[in-house]
Structures are given as structure tokens and as C-alpha cells.
Short mmCIF file of C-alpha atoms in Angstrom, two decimals:
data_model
loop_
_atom_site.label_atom_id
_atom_site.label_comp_id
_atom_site.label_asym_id
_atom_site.label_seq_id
_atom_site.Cartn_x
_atom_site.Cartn_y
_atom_site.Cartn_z
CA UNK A 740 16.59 -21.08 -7.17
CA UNK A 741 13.49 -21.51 -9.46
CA UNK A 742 13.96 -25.73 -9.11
CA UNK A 743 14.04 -25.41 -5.59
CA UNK A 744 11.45 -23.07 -5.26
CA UNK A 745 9.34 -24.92 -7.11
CA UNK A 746 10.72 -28.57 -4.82
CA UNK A 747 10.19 -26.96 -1.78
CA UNK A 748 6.46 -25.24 -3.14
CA UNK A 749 7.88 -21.92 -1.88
CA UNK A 750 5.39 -19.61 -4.01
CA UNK A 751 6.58 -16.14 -3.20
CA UNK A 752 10.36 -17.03 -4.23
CA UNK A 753 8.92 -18.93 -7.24
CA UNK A 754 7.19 -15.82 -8.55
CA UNK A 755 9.95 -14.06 -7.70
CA UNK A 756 13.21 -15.44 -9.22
CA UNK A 757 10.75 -16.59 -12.35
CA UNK A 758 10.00 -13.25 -13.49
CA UNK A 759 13.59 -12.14 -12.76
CA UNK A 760 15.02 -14.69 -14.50
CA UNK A 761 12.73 -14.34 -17.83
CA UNK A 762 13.22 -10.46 -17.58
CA UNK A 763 16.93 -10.99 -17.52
CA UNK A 764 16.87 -13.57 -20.57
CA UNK A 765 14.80 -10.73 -22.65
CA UNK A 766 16.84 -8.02 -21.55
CA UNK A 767 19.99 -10.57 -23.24
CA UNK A 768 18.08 -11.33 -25.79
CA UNK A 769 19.27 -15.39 -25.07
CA UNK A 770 16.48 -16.74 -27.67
CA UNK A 771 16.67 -20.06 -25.81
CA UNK A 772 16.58 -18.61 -22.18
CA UNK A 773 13.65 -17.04 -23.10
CA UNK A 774 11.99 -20.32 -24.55
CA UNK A 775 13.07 -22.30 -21.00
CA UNK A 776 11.64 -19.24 -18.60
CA UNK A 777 8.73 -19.40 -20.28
CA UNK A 778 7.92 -22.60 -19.52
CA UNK A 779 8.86 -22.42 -15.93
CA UNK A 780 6.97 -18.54 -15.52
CA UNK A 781 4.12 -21.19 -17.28
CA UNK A 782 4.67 -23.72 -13.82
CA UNK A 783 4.78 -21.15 -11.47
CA UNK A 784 1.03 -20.28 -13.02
CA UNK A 785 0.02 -23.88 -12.51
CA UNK A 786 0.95 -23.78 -8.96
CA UNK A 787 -0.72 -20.87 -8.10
CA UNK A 788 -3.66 -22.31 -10.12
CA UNK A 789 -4.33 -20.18 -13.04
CA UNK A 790 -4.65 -22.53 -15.79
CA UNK A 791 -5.55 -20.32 -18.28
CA UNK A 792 -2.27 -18.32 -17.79
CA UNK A 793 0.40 -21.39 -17.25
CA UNK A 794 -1.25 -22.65 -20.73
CA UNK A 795 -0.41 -19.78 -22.63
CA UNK A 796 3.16 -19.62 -21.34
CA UNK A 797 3.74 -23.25 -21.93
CA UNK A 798 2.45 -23.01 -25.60
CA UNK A 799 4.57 -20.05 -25.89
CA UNK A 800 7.58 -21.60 -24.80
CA UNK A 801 6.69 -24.61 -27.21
CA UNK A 802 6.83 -21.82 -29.90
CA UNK A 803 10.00 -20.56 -28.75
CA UNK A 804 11.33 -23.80 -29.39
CA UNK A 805 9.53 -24.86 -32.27
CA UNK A 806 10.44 -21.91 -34.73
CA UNK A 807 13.11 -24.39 -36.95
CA UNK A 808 13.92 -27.92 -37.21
CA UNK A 809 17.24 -27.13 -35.94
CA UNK A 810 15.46 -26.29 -32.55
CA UNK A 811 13.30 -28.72 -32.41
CA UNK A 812 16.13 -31.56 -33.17
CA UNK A 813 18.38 -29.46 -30.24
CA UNK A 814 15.34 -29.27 -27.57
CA UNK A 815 13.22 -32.18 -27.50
CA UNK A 816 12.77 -33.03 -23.99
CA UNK A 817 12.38 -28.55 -23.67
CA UNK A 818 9.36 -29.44 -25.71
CA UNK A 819 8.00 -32.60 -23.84
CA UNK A 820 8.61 -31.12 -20.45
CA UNK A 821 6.03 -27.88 -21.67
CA UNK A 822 3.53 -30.67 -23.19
CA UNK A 823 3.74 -32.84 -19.98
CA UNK A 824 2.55 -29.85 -18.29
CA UNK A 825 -0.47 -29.54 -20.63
CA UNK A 826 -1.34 -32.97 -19.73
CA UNK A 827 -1.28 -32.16 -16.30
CA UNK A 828 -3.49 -29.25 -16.97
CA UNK A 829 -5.90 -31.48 -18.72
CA UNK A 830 -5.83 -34.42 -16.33
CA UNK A 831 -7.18 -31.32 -13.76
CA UNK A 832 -10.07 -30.27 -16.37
CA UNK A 833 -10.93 -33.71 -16.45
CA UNK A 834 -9.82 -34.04 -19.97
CA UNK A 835 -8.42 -37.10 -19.75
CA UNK A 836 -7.84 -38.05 -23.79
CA UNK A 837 -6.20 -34.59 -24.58
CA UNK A 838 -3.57 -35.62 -21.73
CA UNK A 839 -2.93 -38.62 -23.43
CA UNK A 840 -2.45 -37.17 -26.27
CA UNK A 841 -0.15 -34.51 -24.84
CA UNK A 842 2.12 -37.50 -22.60
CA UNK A 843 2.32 -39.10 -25.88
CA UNK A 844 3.71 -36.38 -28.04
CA UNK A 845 6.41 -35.98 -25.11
CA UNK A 846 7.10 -39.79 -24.77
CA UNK A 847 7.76 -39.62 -28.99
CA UNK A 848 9.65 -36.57 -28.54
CA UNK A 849 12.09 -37.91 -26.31
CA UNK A 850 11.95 -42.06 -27.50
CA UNK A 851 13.50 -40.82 -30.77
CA UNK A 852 16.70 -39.44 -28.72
CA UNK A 853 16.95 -42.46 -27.10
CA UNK A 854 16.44 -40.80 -23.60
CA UNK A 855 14.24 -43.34 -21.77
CA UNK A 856 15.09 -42.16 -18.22
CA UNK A 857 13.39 -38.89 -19.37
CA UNK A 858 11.01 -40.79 -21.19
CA UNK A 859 10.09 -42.20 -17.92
CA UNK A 860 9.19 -38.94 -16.22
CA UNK A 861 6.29 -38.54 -19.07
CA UNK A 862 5.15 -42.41 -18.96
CA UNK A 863 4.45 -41.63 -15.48
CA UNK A 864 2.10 -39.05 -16.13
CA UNK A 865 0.52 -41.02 -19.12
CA UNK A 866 -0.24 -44.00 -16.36
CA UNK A 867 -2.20 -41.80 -13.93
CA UNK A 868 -4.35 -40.32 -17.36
CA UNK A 869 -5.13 -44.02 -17.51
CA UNK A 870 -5.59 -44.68 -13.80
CA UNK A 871 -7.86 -41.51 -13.55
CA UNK A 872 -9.85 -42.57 -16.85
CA UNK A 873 -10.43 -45.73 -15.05
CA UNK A 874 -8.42 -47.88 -17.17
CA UNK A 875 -6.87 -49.80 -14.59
CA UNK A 876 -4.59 -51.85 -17.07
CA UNK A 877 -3.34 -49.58 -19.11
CA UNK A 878 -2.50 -47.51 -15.90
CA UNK A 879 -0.56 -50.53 -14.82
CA UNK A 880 1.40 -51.50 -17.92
CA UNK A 881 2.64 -47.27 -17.67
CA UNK A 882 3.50 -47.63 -14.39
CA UNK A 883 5.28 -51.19 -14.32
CA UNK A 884 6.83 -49.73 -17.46
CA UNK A 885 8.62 -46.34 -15.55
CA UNK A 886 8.67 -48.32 -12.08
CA UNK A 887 11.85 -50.90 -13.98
CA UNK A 888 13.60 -47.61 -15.42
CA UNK A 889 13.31 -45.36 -12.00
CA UNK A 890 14.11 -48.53 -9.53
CA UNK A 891 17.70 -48.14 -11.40
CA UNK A 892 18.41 -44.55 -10.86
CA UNK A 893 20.25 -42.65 -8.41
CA UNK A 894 17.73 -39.78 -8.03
CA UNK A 895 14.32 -40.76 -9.19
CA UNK A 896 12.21 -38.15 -10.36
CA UNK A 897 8.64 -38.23 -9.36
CA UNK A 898 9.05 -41.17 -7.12
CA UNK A 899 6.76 -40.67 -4.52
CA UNK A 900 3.97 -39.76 -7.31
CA UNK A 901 4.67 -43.00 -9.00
CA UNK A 902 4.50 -45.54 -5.56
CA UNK A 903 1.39 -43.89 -4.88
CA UNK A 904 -0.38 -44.75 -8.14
CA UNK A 905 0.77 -48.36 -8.17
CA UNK A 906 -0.11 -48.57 -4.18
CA UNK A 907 -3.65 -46.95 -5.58
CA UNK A 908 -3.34 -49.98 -8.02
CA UNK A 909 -2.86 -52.69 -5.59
CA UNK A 910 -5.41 -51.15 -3.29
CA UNK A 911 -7.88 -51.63 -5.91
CA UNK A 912 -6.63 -55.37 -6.71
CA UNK A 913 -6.36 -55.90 -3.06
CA UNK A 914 -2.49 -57.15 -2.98
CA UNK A 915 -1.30 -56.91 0.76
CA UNK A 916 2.37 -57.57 -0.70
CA UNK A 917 1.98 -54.32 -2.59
CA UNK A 918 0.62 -52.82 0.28
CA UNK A 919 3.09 -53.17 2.44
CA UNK A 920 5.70 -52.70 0.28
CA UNK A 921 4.63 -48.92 0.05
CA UNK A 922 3.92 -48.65 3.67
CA UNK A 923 7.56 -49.79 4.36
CA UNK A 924 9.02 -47.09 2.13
CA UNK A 925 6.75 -44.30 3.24
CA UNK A 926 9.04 -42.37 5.35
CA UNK A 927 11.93 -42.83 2.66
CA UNK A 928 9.22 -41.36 0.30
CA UNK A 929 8.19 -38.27 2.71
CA UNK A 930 11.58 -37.02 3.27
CA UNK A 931 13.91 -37.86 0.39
CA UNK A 932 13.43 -34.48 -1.32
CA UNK A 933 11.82 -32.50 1.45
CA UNK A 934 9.33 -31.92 -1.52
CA UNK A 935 5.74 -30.84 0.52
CA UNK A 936 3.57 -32.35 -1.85
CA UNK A 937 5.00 -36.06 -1.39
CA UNK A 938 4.46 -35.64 2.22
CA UNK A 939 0.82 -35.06 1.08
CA UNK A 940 0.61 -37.44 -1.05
CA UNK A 941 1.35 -40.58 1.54
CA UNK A 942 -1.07 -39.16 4.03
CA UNK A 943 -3.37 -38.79 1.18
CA UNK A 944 -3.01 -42.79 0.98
CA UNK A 945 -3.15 -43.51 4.73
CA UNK A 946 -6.21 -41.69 4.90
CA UNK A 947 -8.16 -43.71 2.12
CA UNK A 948 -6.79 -46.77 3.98
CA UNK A 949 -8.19 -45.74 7.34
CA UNK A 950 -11.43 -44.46 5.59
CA UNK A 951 -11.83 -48.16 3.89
CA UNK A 952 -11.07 -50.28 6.98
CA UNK A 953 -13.37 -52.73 5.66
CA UNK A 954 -10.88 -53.91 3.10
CA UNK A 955 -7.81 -53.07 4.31
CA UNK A 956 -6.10 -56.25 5.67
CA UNK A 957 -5.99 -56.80 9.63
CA UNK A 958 -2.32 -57.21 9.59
CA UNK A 959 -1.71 -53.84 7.63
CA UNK A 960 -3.85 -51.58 10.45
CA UNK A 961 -1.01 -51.86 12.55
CA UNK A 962 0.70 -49.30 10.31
CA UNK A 963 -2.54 -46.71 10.96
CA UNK A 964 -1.04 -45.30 14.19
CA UNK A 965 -3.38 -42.20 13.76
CA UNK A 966 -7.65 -42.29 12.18
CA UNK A 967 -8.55 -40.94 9.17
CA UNK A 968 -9.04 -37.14 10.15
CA UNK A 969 -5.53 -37.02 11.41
CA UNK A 970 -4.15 -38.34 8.21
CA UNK A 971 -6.31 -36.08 6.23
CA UNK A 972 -5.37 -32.87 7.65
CA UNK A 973 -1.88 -33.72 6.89
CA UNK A 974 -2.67 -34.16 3.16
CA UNK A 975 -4.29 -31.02 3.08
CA UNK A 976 -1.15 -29.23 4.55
CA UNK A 977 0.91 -30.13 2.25
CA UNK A 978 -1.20 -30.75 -1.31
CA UNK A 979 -1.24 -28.46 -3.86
CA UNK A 980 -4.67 -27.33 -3.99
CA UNK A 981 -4.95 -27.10 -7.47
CA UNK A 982 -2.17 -29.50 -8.79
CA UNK A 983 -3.82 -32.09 -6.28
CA UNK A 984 -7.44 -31.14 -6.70
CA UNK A 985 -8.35 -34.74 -7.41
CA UNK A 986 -7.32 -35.86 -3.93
CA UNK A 987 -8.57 -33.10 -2.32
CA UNK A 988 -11.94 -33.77 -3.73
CA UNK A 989 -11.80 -37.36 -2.75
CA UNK A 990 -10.61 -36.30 0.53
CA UNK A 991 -13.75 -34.10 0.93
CA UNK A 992 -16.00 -36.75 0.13
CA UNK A 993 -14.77 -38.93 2.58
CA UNK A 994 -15.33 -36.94 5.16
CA UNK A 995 -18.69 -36.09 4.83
CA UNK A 996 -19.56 -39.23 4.23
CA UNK A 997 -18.38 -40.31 7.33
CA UNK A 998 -19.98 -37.28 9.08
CA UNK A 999 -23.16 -38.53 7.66
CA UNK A 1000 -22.11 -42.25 8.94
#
């Protein structure tokens, strides 16, 4: 119930079943139940955007599972999920090396288990700390790097998250291939999980792509059946306001600038 509540961005159940669920592991005293609420009590914090709060659960959850070697050897991707989440944290502050540094711990964590699907999951998040630093590259080589592994799974996690980057990516290098290729998929990437936030992710996209006619390519403004304000409001439905404060910021400053067009 707390996976789906926290797929389907359902707050009130998230709060809900999290504290229930930790309760229930201290009331058992299941050392490792404990460690895992923590973590997700820690999520449930981020979504609600308390950042102060989710990082003191996730570090405390890292300490859960941190106490021996044995642990540590047992729960490695326990670890680099909580440390992802840090990143994520920082990537909001703006801290854009600490993430790094966070995504990289997890990627180590999990490389020496030989788990690169789950690997994949935090080389995501290390690409968009490069795409957001500006480091267009490096952002690319991440991405390319966790677009081979996911394009051979079943049930990619993060998917939408990741086609949106590299579509960001090939925006910037103006590839209409690229383009379209995301375009073609965006209803496949809307409603595969019946996750909110991918919904507002695309229309995030189609709204920068109305918003920069200019260089968006004739052929590819057939796909705009709606202008920029429809597209935006969409977005803003369904983003997380404080997970997805970076596109809700650029959305803002799109549309005053073209109120002040």
C-alpha cells in the first residue's frame, strides 16, 4: 500500500500506512523493518516537501543499516535507495556536486553486487545532476548508459523521467529523430503506471516545445494539438510541487515572459 501510495501520489494514504507500518515494525522490534520504514516515512516527507524532515529519516535509516558489516554486505541497494534520495534532495537545493556525490556512493554500492538493473535506477538520477549542472555530456553518457539497460526490461523503473531528460537532450542538440521518437511514445509514457507525475512530466515537455516554436521543427508542430497554457496547466496538475520544483519554476518563467511578449 505504501508503493502504491507513493505511484499513484496519494498523500493522505501515504502518511497513513507509513506511520502504521513503522509503528508496527517498532512495536516487533523487526531491526530491519524498522531500517526500510524509515526510509520510506523519510519519502513520504519529501513528497510533502519537508526536506529537513525526509533527510533525517533517510540518514536514520542509513544508520539502521549501517550498524555492522554484516548489514551493510546484506542491504546495499537499502542503502543506495536512502542516498539516491539525498541526491534528490540536493539536486532541489541546487546542490548539484553533493548529489553527485550521493548517486555515486549508491551506483558503488550496488556495482559491487553486480546489480546493474538497480544500478540503473541511480545512473539515472546521476545524469539529470549533470543535465541540471549544465554538463550536457556527461548528462548524456548517464543517460545513454541506463537508456541500453532499461530498453531490456520488462518494467522499467523511472522510464518516463529518463525519455524526458534525453528528449531535454535532443531538444538542446536540436535532433528531430529524437524528437519524435519521444513524441511517439508519449501516451505509452503517460499511462503505463498511472503514476501522476509522468503525466506531468510530458506536458511539462510539450509546453517548452510550444513556448520555443522558433526552434521546434515545422513537421513536429503537428503533434502540438493544444498552445502552451493548455499544456502547462496540465503539468502543474500533476507535478509534484516540490519534487518537480525545477519545472515548475521554468514553467513560471515562461509564462510571464510571454505575458510580457
Amino acid at each position: 500500500m505504501i508503493y502504491y501510495s507513493i505511484q499513484t501520489q496519494n498523500l493522505e494514504e501515504m502518511c497513513y500506512y507509513s506511520d502504521l507500518a513503522l509503528e508496527t515494525a517498532i512495536q516487533i522490534n523487526d531491526h530491519e523493518a524498522i531500517a526500510l520504514h524509515l526510509r520510506l516515512k523519510g519519502v513520504y516527507f519529501l513528497m510533502i516537501g519537508d526536506e529537513e524532515q525526509a533527510t533525517r529519516y533517510f540518514y536514520r535509516s542509513i544508520d539502521c543499516f549501517s550498524l555492522t558489516t554484516s548489514l551493510q554486505e546484506k542491504y546495499p541497494i537499502q542503502i543506495a535507495a536512502a542516498l539516491d534520495y539525498l541526491a534528490e534532495i540536493e539536486q532541489i537545493r541546487g546542490n548539484y556536486r553533493v548529489a553527485l556525490a550521493h548517486q555515486e556512493e549508491a551506483i558503488h554500492l550496488v556495482d559491487k553486487k553486480k546489480m546493474e538493473a538497480l544500478a540503473t535506477i541511480f545512473t539515472i538520477g546521476q545524469g539529470i545532476s549533470y543535465y541540471l549542472m549544465g554538463d550536457f555530456i556527461e548528462a548524456r553518457n548517464s543517460l545513454n548508459k541506463a537508456h541500453r539497460v532499461l530498453s531490456c526490461l520488462s518494467f522499467p523503473w523511472k522510464e518516463a523521467q529518463l525519455e524526458l531528460y534525453l528528449a531535454l537532450l535532443a531538444l538542446e542538440e536540436k535532433n528531430e529523430e529524437k524528437l519524435r521518437n519521444f513524441l511517439e511514445k508519449k501516451e505509452h509514457l503517460m499511462n503505463r503506471y498511472g503514476n501522476p507525475r509522468d503525466r506531468g512530466l510530458v506536458n511539462y515537455f510539450l509546453a517548452l516545445l510550444a513556448y520555443q516554436k522558433e526552434i521546434t521543427f515545422p513537421s513536429l508542430r503537428r503533434e502540438l494539438t493544444e498552445d502552451f497554457s493548455a499544456y502547462a496547466k496540465v503539468a502543474r496538475q500533476h507535478l509534484n510541487p516540490y519534487r518537480d520544483k525545477y519545472f515548475v519554476k521554468k514553467l513560471d518563467a515562461m509564462e510571464t515572459d510571454l505575458k510580457l511578449r
